[in-house]
Amino acid sequence: MRYSGVGGQAVMEGVMMKNQEKYAVAVRKPDQEITIKVSEYKGIIQNKKIRNLPIVRGVLSFIESLYLGMSTLTYSASFFEEEEEGKAPKEKTKKDEKKDAAVMGGTVVFSIVLALAIFFVLPYYLSGIFGRMIESSAILALIEGIIRLVIFIGYIALISLMPDIKRVFMYHGAEHKCINCIEHGMELNVENVRKSSKLHKRCGTSFLLIVMLISIFFFMFIQVDSRVLKLVLRLVLIPVIAGVSYEFIRLAGRYDNWFVNALSQPGLWMQGLTTKEPDDEMIEVGIASVEAVFDWRAWQKEA
């Protein structure tokens, strides 16, 4: 069985698991029933040669993960909106699906623009305050990177205090624990998942933190006088930085040695904020989402 690593995301009262082109969303509905939706997503570009190109595959993976994350989050939230409004779910027409896809695409674009503004444009201009006292571009880039990290960590810490987000982070923990359980050769059941780690080196949180760290080194080498051009170059380089960060996360997930583990440690520390210990009902949802897309028993026999 071909296996490149089952990946997932937490959603509202549920978990999304993806294995190659197949993904499943398992949601614990208000009536406590677990509902599972299995779908296929072939990605923005279907040409396998292009999709497997180093750096390029990281950029595509980031955009596609964001799209799927938004889509599955909207899907899972719909069950609770219907419960509050007292409405039964209605069957969607092709027109409704096209409309949802257009809205989702717009949401993804808006989210990317907002993230760039908060985590890249804002730190760049705030670091300019020190420009009158510091002439070294490299030191200013380091200060900019520190500001970016503070904003990023502060943002995660702040939203983790919200009750709904805390539950999402608990499902995030269930997702990681399920994957760790499988990858450590244990039978996928509640007891084994419960004692598995909630931290994982291939996590999206680690990816985002690596993006923040690698961007510092990239931006240190931008030596131009125009501040506008510096900003433009920073934005242009972001896809490259995302691609390099993806390659690192991919490498970290495939190797287990002291060097890779040391480089992965900051991301694992960051997961202390974005993953929480789940309860058994959340673990059941995670197991349901894994089993909908991945024959873990067959894989463990072949591994």
Short mmCIF file of N, CA and C in Angstrom, two decimals, residues 43-219:
data_model
loop_
_atom_site.label_atom_id
_atom_site.label_comp_id
_atom_site.label_asym_id
_atom_site.label_seq_id
_atom_site.Cartn_x
_atom_site.Cartn_y
_atom_site.Cartn_z
N GLY A 43 -6.90 18.41 -6.33
CA GLY A 43 -5.98 19.53 -6.23
C GLY A 43 -6.09 20.54 -7.35
N ILE A 44 -5.34 21.62 -7.20
CA ILE A 44 -5.35 22.72 -8.18
C ILE A 44 -4.77 22.25 -9.50
N ILE A 45 -3.64 21.55 -9.42
CA ILE A 45 -2.95 21.03 -10.60
C ILE A 45 -2.90 19.51 -10.48
N GLN A 46 -3.37 18.79 -11.50
CA GLN A 46 -3.45 17.34 -11.42
C GLN A 46 -2.25 16.64 -12.03
N ASN A 47 -1.43 17.37 -12.78
CA ASN A 47 -0.24 16.78 -13.38
C ASN A 47 0.73 16.34 -12.28
N LYS A 48 0.99 15.03 -12.19
CA LYS A 48 1.79 14.50 -11.09
C LYS A 48 3.25 14.95 -11.12
N LYS A 49 3.79 15.15 -12.33
CA LYS A 49 5.17 15.60 -12.44
C LYS A 49 5.34 16.99 -11.85
N ILE A 50 4.36 17.86 -12.13
CA ILE A 50 4.40 19.22 -11.57
C ILE A 50 4.15 19.18 -10.07
N ARG A 51 3.17 18.36 -9.65
CA ARG A 51 2.81 18.29 -8.24
C ARG A 51 3.95 17.76 -7.37
N ASN A 52 4.82 16.96 -7.95
CA ASN A 52 5.91 16.35 -7.18
C ASN A 52 7.21 17.14 -7.23
N LEU A 53 7.20 18.28 -7.92
CA LEU A 53 8.40 19.10 -7.98
C LEU A 53 8.71 19.69 -6.60
N PRO A 54 9.95 19.56 -6.11
CA PRO A 54 10.30 20.19 -4.83
C PRO A 54 9.97 21.67 -4.84
N ILE A 55 9.63 22.22 -3.73
CA ILE A 55 9.21 23.62 -3.52
C ILE A 55 7.80 23.84 -4.06
N VAL A 56 7.57 23.48 -5.35
CA VAL A 56 6.24 23.66 -5.95
C VAL A 56 5.19 22.87 -5.18
N ARG A 57 5.52 21.63 -4.80
CA ARG A 57 4.56 20.80 -4.08
C ARG A 57 4.21 21.40 -2.73
N GLY A 58 5.14 22.12 -2.14
CA GLY A 58 4.86 22.77 -0.86
C GLY A 58 3.88 23.91 -1.00
N VAL A 59 4.04 24.71 -2.06
CA VAL A 59 3.14 25.83 -2.31
C VAL A 59 1.73 25.31 -2.58
N LEU A 60 1.64 24.28 -3.43
CA LEU A 60 0.33 23.69 -3.76
C LEU A 60 -0.32 23.09 -2.52
N SER A 61 0.48 22.39 -1.72
CA SER A 61 -0.05 21.75 -0.52
C SER A 61 -0.61 22.79 0.46
N PHE A 62 0.09 23.92 0.60
CA PHE A 62 -0.37 24.96 1.51
C PHE A 62 -1.71 25.54 1.05
N ILE A 63 -1.81 25.88 -0.23
CA ILE A 63 -3.05 26.47 -0.76
C ILE A 63 -4.20 25.47 -0.67
N GLU A 64 -3.93 24.22 -1.04
CA GLU A 64 -4.98 23.20 -1.02
C GLU A 64 -5.42 22.87 0.41
N SER A 65 -4.49 22.86 1.34
CA SER A 65 -4.84 22.61 2.75
C SER A 65 -5.72 23.72 3.29
N LEU A 66 -5.41 24.95 2.89
CA LEU A 66 -6.21 26.09 3.33
C LEU A 66 -7.62 25.99 2.77
N TYR A 67 -7.72 25.63 1.49
CA TYR A 67 -9.04 25.49 0.85
C TYR A 67 -9.86 24.37 1.51
N LEU A 68 -9.24 23.20 1.68
CA LEU A 68 -9.94 22.08 2.30
C LEU A 68 -10.32 22.38 3.74
N GLY A 69 -9.42 23.08 4.44
CA GLY A 69 -9.69 23.44 5.83
C GLY A 69 -10.92 24.33 5.95
N MET A 70 -10.98 25.33 5.09
CA MET A 70 -12.14 26.25 5.09
C MET A 70 -13.41 25.49 4.73
N SER A 71 -13.31 24.65 3.70
CA SER A 71 -14.48 23.91 3.21
C SER A 71 -15.03 22.96 4.27
N THR A 72 -14.13 22.19 4.90
CA THR A 72 -14.58 21.22 5.89
C THR A 72 -15.05 21.90 7.18
N LEU A 73 -14.45 23.04 7.50
CA LEU A 73 -14.88 23.79 8.68
C LEU A 73 -16.30 24.32 8.48
N THR A 74 -16.57 24.81 7.28
CA THR A 74 -17.91 25.30 6.94
C THR A 74 -18.92 24.16 6.99
N TYR A 75 -18.51 23.00 6.46
CA TYR A 75 -19.40 21.83 6.46
C TYR A 75 -19.74 21.41 7.89
N SER A 76 -18.73 21.31 8.73
CA SER A 76 -18.98 20.85 10.10
C SER A 76 -19.81 21.86 10.90
N ALA A 77 -19.57 23.14 10.66
CA ALA A 77 -20.32 24.18 11.38
C ALA A 77 -21.79 24.19 10.99
N SER A 78 -22.10 23.73 9.77
CA SER A 78 -23.48 23.76 9.28
C SER A 78 -24.42 22.93 10.15
N PHE A 79 -23.91 21.85 10.76
CA PHE A 79 -24.77 21.01 11.60
C PHE A 79 -25.25 21.77 12.83
N PHE A 80 -24.42 22.65 13.34
CA PHE A 80 -24.76 23.38 14.56
C PHE A 80 -25.58 24.62 14.26
N GLU A 81 -25.41 25.17 13.07
CA GLU A 81 -26.27 26.27 12.63
C GLU A 81 -27.69 25.76 12.44
N GLU A 82 -27.81 24.57 11.85
CA GLU A 82 -29.13 23.98 11.62
C GLU A 82 -29.81 23.64 12.94
N GLU A 83 -29.02 23.18 13.92
CA GLU A 83 -29.57 22.83 15.23
C GLU A 83 -30.12 24.07 15.92
N GLU A 84 -29.37 25.18 15.85
CA GLU A 84 -29.80 26.42 16.48
C GLU A 84 -31.05 26.98 15.82
N GLU A 85 -31.11 26.84 14.48
CA GLU A 85 -32.26 27.39 13.75
C GLU A 85 -33.43 26.42 13.70
N GLY A 86 -33.22 25.19 14.15
CA GLY A 86 -34.29 24.19 14.14
C GLY A 86 -34.64 23.71 12.76
N LYS A 87 -33.68 23.76 11.83
CA LYS A 87 -33.93 23.36 10.45
C LYS A 87 -33.25 22.02 10.16
N ALA A 88 -33.89 21.25 9.28
CA ALA A 88 -33.28 20.00 8.82
C ALA A 88 -32.34 20.30 7.67
N PRO A 89 -31.24 19.55 7.53
CA PRO A 89 -30.33 19.80 6.42
C PRO A 89 -31.01 19.59 5.08
N LYS A 90 -30.74 20.46 4.13
CA LYS A 90 -31.35 20.33 2.81
C LYS A 90 -30.32 19.87 1.78
N GLU A 91 -30.82 19.15 0.78
CA GLU A 91 -29.96 18.65 -0.28
C GLU A 91 -29.52 19.82 -1.17
N LYS A 92 -28.23 19.89 -1.44
CA LYS A 92 -27.71 21.00 -2.24
C LYS A 92 -27.74 20.67 -3.72
N THR A 93 -28.15 21.66 -4.52
CA THR A 93 -28.16 21.50 -5.97
C THR A 93 -26.77 21.83 -6.52
N LYS A 94 -26.57 21.56 -7.82
CA LYS A 94 -25.28 21.88 -8.45
C LYS A 94 -25.03 23.39 -8.41
N LYS A 95 -26.11 24.16 -8.52
CA LYS A 95 -25.99 25.61 -8.46
C LYS A 95 -25.50 26.04 -7.08
N ASP A 96 -26.05 25.40 -6.04
CA ASP A 96 -25.63 25.70 -4.67
C ASP A 96 -24.15 25.35 -4.47
N GLU A 97 -23.74 24.20 -5.04
CA GLU A 97 -22.36 23.76 -4.90
C GLU A 97 -21.39 24.71 -5.59
N LYS A 98 -21.78 25.19 -6.79
CA LYS A 98 -20.94 26.16 -7.50
C LYS A 98 -20.83 27.46 -6.73
N LYS A 99 -21.96 27.87 -6.15
CA LYS A 99 -21.97 29.10 -5.36
C LYS A 99 -21.08 28.95 -4.13
N ASP A 100 -21.17 27.79 -3.46
CA ASP A 100 -20.34 27.52 -2.28
C ASP A 100 -18.86 27.51 -2.65
N ALA A 101 -18.55 26.92 -3.82
CA ALA A 101 -17.16 26.86 -4.27
C ALA A 101 -16.61 28.26 -4.53
N ALA A 102 -17.45 29.12 -5.13
CA ALA A 102 -17.02 30.50 -5.41
C ALA A 102 -16.80 31.28 -4.11
N VAL A 103 -17.72 31.10 -3.16
CA VAL A 103 -17.58 31.77 -1.86
C VAL A 103 -16.35 31.27 -1.14
N MET A 104 -16.11 29.94 -1.21
CA MET A 104 -14.96 29.35 -0.54
C MET A 104 -13.66 29.86 -1.15
N GLY A 105 -13.65 29.96 -2.49
CA GLY A 105 -12.45 30.48 -3.16
C GLY A 105 -12.17 31.91 -2.74
N GLY A 106 -13.23 32.71 -2.66
CA GLY A 106 -13.08 34.11 -2.22
C GLY A 106 -12.60 34.19 -0.78
N THR A 107 -13.10 33.29 0.06
CA THR A 107 -12.69 33.27 1.47
C THR A 107 -11.22 32.92 1.61
N VAL A 108 -10.78 31.95 0.81
CA VAL A 108 -9.36 31.55 0.84
C VAL A 108 -8.47 32.71 0.43
N VAL A 109 -8.85 33.40 -0.66
CA VAL A 109 -8.07 34.55 -1.14
C VAL A 109 -8.01 35.64 -0.08
N PHE A 110 -9.17 35.93 0.52
CA PHE A 110 -9.23 36.96 1.56
C PHE A 110 -8.37 36.57 2.76
N SER A 111 -8.42 35.29 3.14
CA SER A 111 -7.64 34.81 4.27
C SER A 111 -6.14 34.94 4.03
N ILE A 112 -5.73 34.62 2.80
CA ILE A 112 -4.31 34.74 2.45
C ILE A 112 -3.86 36.19 2.50
N VAL A 113 -4.67 37.08 1.93
CA VAL A 113 -4.33 38.52 1.92
C VAL A 113 -4.26 39.05 3.35
N LEU A 114 -5.23 38.67 4.19
CA LEU A 114 -5.25 39.13 5.58
C LEU A 114 -4.03 38.60 6.35
N ALA A 115 -3.69 37.32 6.12
CA ALA A 115 -2.52 36.74 6.79
C ALA A 115 -1.24 37.44 6.37
N LEU A 116 -1.11 37.75 5.08
CA LEU A 116 0.07 38.46 4.60
C LEU A 116 0.18 39.84 5.24
N ALA A 117 -0.98 40.50 5.37
CA ALA A 117 -0.99 41.85 5.95
C ALA A 117 -0.58 41.83 7.42
N ILE A 118 -1.10 40.86 8.17
CA ILE A 118 -0.85 40.80 9.61
C ILE A 118 0.55 40.27 9.93
N PHE A 119 0.95 39.20 9.24
CA PHE A 119 2.18 38.50 9.62
C PHE A 119 3.41 38.89 8.80
N PHE A 120 3.22 39.66 7.73
CA PHE A 120 4.39 40.04 6.93
C PHE A 120 4.48 41.56 6.72
N VAL A 121 3.39 42.17 6.27
CA VAL A 121 3.43 43.62 6.00
C VAL A 121 3.55 44.40 7.31
N LEU A 122 2.72 44.07 8.30
CA LEU A 122 2.75 44.78 9.58
C LEU A 122 4.11 44.69 10.28
N PRO A 123 4.71 43.49 10.43
CA PRO A 123 6.03 43.42 11.06
C PRO A 123 7.09 44.22 10.30
N TYR A 124 6.98 44.24 8.97
CA TYR A 124 7.95 44.97 8.16
C TYR A 124 7.90 46.46 8.49
N TYR A 125 6.71 47.02 8.57
CA TYR A 125 6.60 48.45 8.87
C TYR A 125 6.92 48.77 10.33
N LEU A 126 6.57 47.85 11.24
CA LEU A 126 6.91 48.07 12.65
C LEU A 126 8.42 48.04 12.86
N SER A 127 9.11 47.17 12.12
CA SER A 127 10.58 47.12 12.24
C SER A 127 11.23 48.39 11.72
N GLY A 128 10.51 49.12 10.84
CA GLY A 128 11.03 50.37 10.30
C GLY A 128 11.24 51.43 11.36
N ILE A 129 10.56 51.26 12.51
CA ILE A 129 10.72 52.21 13.62
C ILE A 129 12.18 52.23 14.09
N PHE A 130 12.84 51.07 13.98
CA PHE A 130 14.22 50.96 14.44
C PHE A 130 15.23 51.39 13.38
N GLY A 131 14.70 51.70 12.16
CA GLY A 131 15.58 52.04 11.05
C GLY A 131 16.43 53.27 11.29
N ARG A 132 15.93 54.20 12.10
CA ARG A 132 16.68 55.44 12.38
C ARG A 132 17.87 55.18 13.30
N MET A 133 17.80 54.11 14.07
CA MET A 133 18.87 53.83 15.03
C MET A 133 19.81 52.73 14.55
N ILE A 134 19.31 51.86 13.65
CA ILE A 134 20.10 50.71 13.19
C ILE A 134 20.26 50.77 11.67
N GLU A 135 21.48 50.70 11.21
CA GLU A 135 21.75 50.78 9.77
C GLU A 135 21.82 49.39 9.12
N SER A 136 22.15 48.38 9.89
CA SER A 136 22.33 47.03 9.34
C SER A 136 20.99 46.43 8.88
N SER A 137 20.91 46.09 7.60
CA SER A 137 19.70 45.46 7.06
C SER A 137 19.46 44.09 7.69
N ALA A 138 20.55 43.37 7.98
CA ALA A 138 20.44 42.04 8.56
C ALA A 138 19.83 42.10 9.97
N ILE A 139 20.27 43.07 10.77
CA ILE A 139 19.73 43.22 12.13
C ILE A 139 18.27 43.65 12.07
N LEU A 140 17.94 44.54 11.13
CA LEU A 140 16.55 44.97 10.98
C LEU A 140 15.67 43.79 10.56
N ALA A 141 16.20 42.92 9.70
CA ALA A 141 15.45 41.73 9.28
C ALA A 141 15.23 40.80 10.47
N LEU A 142 16.24 40.71 11.35
CA LEU A 142 16.11 39.88 12.55
C LEU A 142 15.04 40.46 13.48
N ILE A 143 15.05 41.77 13.66
CA ILE A 143 14.03 42.43 14.49
C ILE A 143 12.64 42.21 13.90
N GLU A 144 12.55 42.35 12.59
CA GLU A 144 11.28 42.12 11.89
C GLU A 144 10.79 40.70 12.14
N GLY A 145 11.72 39.74 12.07
CA GLY A 145 11.35 38.34 12.31
C GLY A 145 10.88 38.10 13.73
N ILE A 146 11.53 38.76 14.69
CA ILE A 146 11.12 38.61 16.09
C ILE A 146 9.71 39.18 16.30
N ILE A 147 9.46 40.35 15.69
CA ILE A 147 8.12 40.95 15.77
C ILE A 147 7.08 40.02 15.17
N ARG A 148 7.43 39.40 14.02
CA ARG A 148 6.51 38.48 13.35
C ARG A 148 6.20 37.28 14.25
N LEU A 149 7.22 36.75 14.91
CA LEU A 149 7.02 35.61 15.81
C LEU A 149 6.15 35.99 17.00
N VAL A 150 6.38 37.16 17.55
CA VAL A 150 5.59 37.63 18.71
C VAL A 150 4.12 37.78 18.32
N ILE A 151 3.86 38.36 17.14
CA ILE A 151 2.48 38.52 16.67
C ILE A 151 1.84 37.15 16.46
N PHE A 152 2.58 36.23 15.83
CA PHE A 152 2.05 34.90 15.53
C PHE A 152 1.74 34.12 16.81
N ILE A 153 2.71 34.07 17.73
CA ILE A 153 2.51 33.32 18.97
C ILE A 153 1.42 33.98 19.82
N GLY A 154 1.41 35.32 19.85
CA GLY A 154 0.39 36.04 20.60
C GLY A 154 -1.00 35.77 20.06
N TYR A 155 -1.12 35.72 18.74
CA TYR A 155 -2.41 35.45 18.10
C TYR A 155 -2.92 34.06 18.47
N ILE A 156 -2.02 33.06 18.38
CA ILE A 156 -2.42 31.69 18.71
C ILE A 156 -2.80 31.58 20.19
N ALA A 157 -2.00 32.22 21.05
CA ALA A 157 -2.28 32.16 22.49
C ALA A 157 -3.62 32.82 22.82
N LEU A 158 -3.92 33.91 22.12
CA LEU A 158 -5.16 34.65 22.37
C LEU A 158 -6.39 33.84 21.96
N ILE A 159 -6.36 33.28 20.74
CA ILE A 159 -7.55 32.56 20.27
C ILE A 159 -7.72 31.23 21.02
N SER A 160 -6.62 30.70 21.59
CA SER A 160 -6.73 29.44 22.33
C SER A 160 -7.55 29.60 23.61
N LEU A 161 -7.79 30.84 24.03
CA LEU A 161 -8.59 31.10 25.23
C LEU A 161 -10.09 31.03 24.93
N MET A 162 -10.46 31.07 23.65
CA MET A 162 -11.88 31.03 23.27
C MET A 162 -12.39 29.60 23.42
N PRO A 163 -13.55 29.39 24.08
CA PRO A 163 -14.07 28.03 24.32
C PRO A 163 -14.22 27.19 23.05
N ASP A 164 -14.77 27.78 21.98
CA ASP A 164 -14.96 27.03 20.73
C ASP A 164 -13.62 26.62 20.11
N ILE A 165 -12.65 27.54 20.14
CA ILE A 165 -11.33 27.23 19.58
C ILE A 165 -10.63 26.18 20.44
N LYS A 166 -10.83 26.25 21.74
CA LYS A 166 -10.23 25.25 22.64
C LYS A 166 -10.71 23.85 22.28
N ARG A 167 -12.00 23.72 21.94
CA ARG A 167 -12.54 22.42 21.54
C ARG A 167 -11.95 21.98 20.19
N VAL A 168 -11.77 22.93 19.28
CA VAL A 168 -11.14 22.61 18.01
C VAL A 168 -9.72 22.09 18.24
N PHE A 169 -9.01 22.73 19.17
CA PHE A 169 -7.65 22.29 19.49
C PHE A 169 -7.65 20.91 20.17
N MET A 170 -8.71 20.58 20.88
CA MET A 170 -8.83 19.23 21.46
C MET A 170 -9.01 18.19 20.35
N TYR A 171 -9.82 18.54 19.35
CA TYR A 171 -9.96 17.65 18.20
C TYR A 171 -8.66 17.57 17.41
N HIS A 172 -7.91 18.66 17.39
CA HIS A 172 -6.59 18.66 16.77
C HIS A 172 -5.69 17.65 17.48
N GLY A 173 -5.78 17.62 18.80
CA GLY A 173 -5.03 16.63 19.57
C GLY A 173 -5.46 15.21 19.24
N ALA A 174 -6.78 15.00 19.07
CA ALA A 174 -7.28 13.67 18.71
C ALA A 174 -6.75 13.24 17.35
N GLU A 175 -6.69 14.15 16.41
CA GLU A 175 -6.16 13.87 15.07
C GLU A 175 -4.72 13.38 15.16
N HIS A 176 -3.88 14.12 15.88
CA HIS A 176 -2.47 13.74 16.02
C HIS A 176 -2.31 12.41 16.72
N LYS A 177 -3.09 12.19 17.77
CA LYS A 177 -2.96 10.97 18.56
C LYS A 177 -3.35 9.74 17.73
N CYS A 178 -4.35 9.91 16.84
CA CYS A 178 -4.75 8.81 15.97
C CYS A 178 -3.63 8.46 14.99
N ILE A 179 -3.04 9.48 14.38
CA ILE A 179 -1.96 9.26 13.42
C ILE A 179 -0.75 8.63 14.10
N ASN A 180 -0.40 9.14 15.29
CA ASN A 180 0.74 8.59 16.03
C ASN A 180 0.49 7.13 16.43
N CYS A 181 -0.74 6.83 16.78
CA CYS A 181 -1.10 5.47 17.17
C CYS A 181 -0.83 4.50 16.01
N ILE A 182 -1.27 4.88 14.82
CA ILE A 182 -1.07 4.04 13.63
C ILE A 182 0.42 3.91 13.32
N GLU A 183 1.11 5.05 13.29
CA GLU A 183 2.51 5.05 12.87
C GLU A 183 3.44 4.36 13.87
N HIS A 184 2.95 4.15 15.09
CA HIS A 184 3.76 3.41 16.07
C HIS A 184 3.33 1.95 16.16
N GLY A 185 2.54 1.50 15.18
CA GLY A 185 2.21 0.08 15.05
C GLY A 185 1.17 -0.44 16.01
N MET A 186 0.42 0.44 16.66
CA MET A 186 -0.59 -0.02 17.61
C MET A 186 -1.96 -0.12 16.94
N GLU A 187 -2.80 -0.96 17.50
CA GLU A 187 -4.17 -1.06 17.00
C GLU A 187 -4.90 0.24 17.26
N LEU A 188 -5.67 0.67 16.29
CA LEU A 188 -6.37 1.95 16.41
C LEU A 188 -7.65 1.78 17.22
N ASN A 189 -7.55 2.01 18.52
CA ASN A 189 -8.72 2.00 19.39
C ASN A 189 -8.57 3.11 20.42
N VAL A 190 -9.63 3.38 21.14
CA VAL A 190 -9.65 4.52 22.06
C VAL A 190 -8.54 4.44 23.09
N GLU A 191 -8.33 3.25 23.65
CA GLU A 191 -7.31 3.09 24.69
C GLU A 191 -5.91 3.41 24.17
N ASN A 192 -5.56 2.87 23.00
CA ASN A 192 -4.23 3.10 22.44
C ASN A 192 -4.05 4.54 21.98
N VAL A 193 -5.09 5.11 21.42
CA VAL A 193 -5.02 6.50 20.97
C VAL A 193 -4.83 7.43 22.16
N ARG A 194 -5.53 7.13 23.25
CA ARG A 194 -5.45 7.98 24.44
C ARG A 194 -4.02 8.08 24.96
N LYS A 195 -3.25 7.00 24.89
CA LYS A 195 -1.88 7.02 25.43
C LYS A 195 -0.84 7.44 24.38
N SER A 196 -1.27 7.76 23.16
CA SER A 196 -0.35 8.25 22.13
C SER A 196 -0.12 9.75 22.29
N SER A 197 0.94 10.24 21.69
CA SER A 197 1.30 11.65 21.81
C SER A 197 0.36 12.54 21.00
N LYS A 198 0.10 13.73 21.51
CA LYS A 198 -0.70 14.70 20.77
C LYS A 198 0.17 15.62 19.91
N LEU A 199 1.47 15.36 19.88
CA LEU A 199 2.39 16.16 19.08
C LEU A 199 2.84 15.36 17.86
N HIS A 200 2.99 16.05 16.73
CA HIS A 200 3.42 15.37 15.52
C HIS A 200 4.26 16.31 14.66
N LYS A 201 5.36 15.79 14.12
CA LYS A 201 6.30 16.63 13.38
C LYS A 201 5.76 17.14 12.04
N ARG A 202 4.72 16.48 11.48
CA ARG A 202 4.17 16.93 10.20
C ARG A 202 3.00 17.89 10.37
N CYS A 203 2.83 18.42 11.55
CA CYS A 203 1.68 19.30 11.84
C CYS A 203 1.76 20.63 11.10
N GLY A 204 0.59 21.17 10.74
CA GLY A 204 0.53 22.48 10.08
C GLY A 204 1.03 23.60 10.97
N THR A 205 0.90 23.45 12.30
CA THR A 205 1.42 24.45 13.22
C THR A 205 2.94 24.55 13.08
N SER A 206 3.59 23.39 13.02
CA SER A 206 5.05 23.37 12.83
C SER A 206 5.42 24.02 11.50
N PHE A 207 4.63 23.73 10.48
CA PHE A 207 4.88 24.30 9.16
C PHE A 207 4.85 25.83 9.22
N LEU A 208 3.83 26.39 9.86
CA LEU A 208 3.70 27.85 9.93
C LEU A 208 4.85 28.47 10.72
N LEU A 209 5.24 27.81 11.79
CA LEU A 209 6.36 28.34 12.59
C LEU A 209 7.66 28.29 11.79
N ILE A 210 7.87 27.21 11.05
CA ILE A 210 9.06 27.10 10.21
C ILE A 210 9.07 28.20 9.15
N VAL A 211 7.90 28.51 8.60
CA VAL A 211 7.79 29.62 7.63
C VAL A 211 8.29 30.91 8.27
N MET A 212 7.85 31.16 9.49
CA MET A 212 8.26 32.38 10.20
C MET A 212 9.78 32.42 10.42
N LEU A 213 10.35 31.28 10.79
CA LEU A 213 11.79 31.23 11.08
C LEU A 213 12.62 31.33 9.80
N ILE A 214 12.25 30.58 8.79
CA ILE A 214 13.01 30.59 7.54
C ILE A 214 12.93 31.95 6.86
N SER A 215 11.80 32.63 7.01
CA SER A 215 11.66 33.96 6.39
C SER A 215 12.71 34.94 6.91
N ILE A 216 13.13 34.78 8.16
CA ILE A 216 14.15 35.66 8.73
C ILE A 216 15.44 35.56 7.92
N PHE A 217 15.86 34.33 7.63
CA PHE A 217 17.10 34.11 6.88
C PHE A 217 16.97 34.59 5.43
N PHE A 218 15.83 34.36 4.83
CA PHE A 218 15.61 34.82 3.46
C PHE A 218 15.70 36.35 3.39
N PHE A 219 14.99 37.02 4.30
CA PHE A 219 14.89 38.48 4.23
C PHE A 219 16.19 39.19 4.60
#
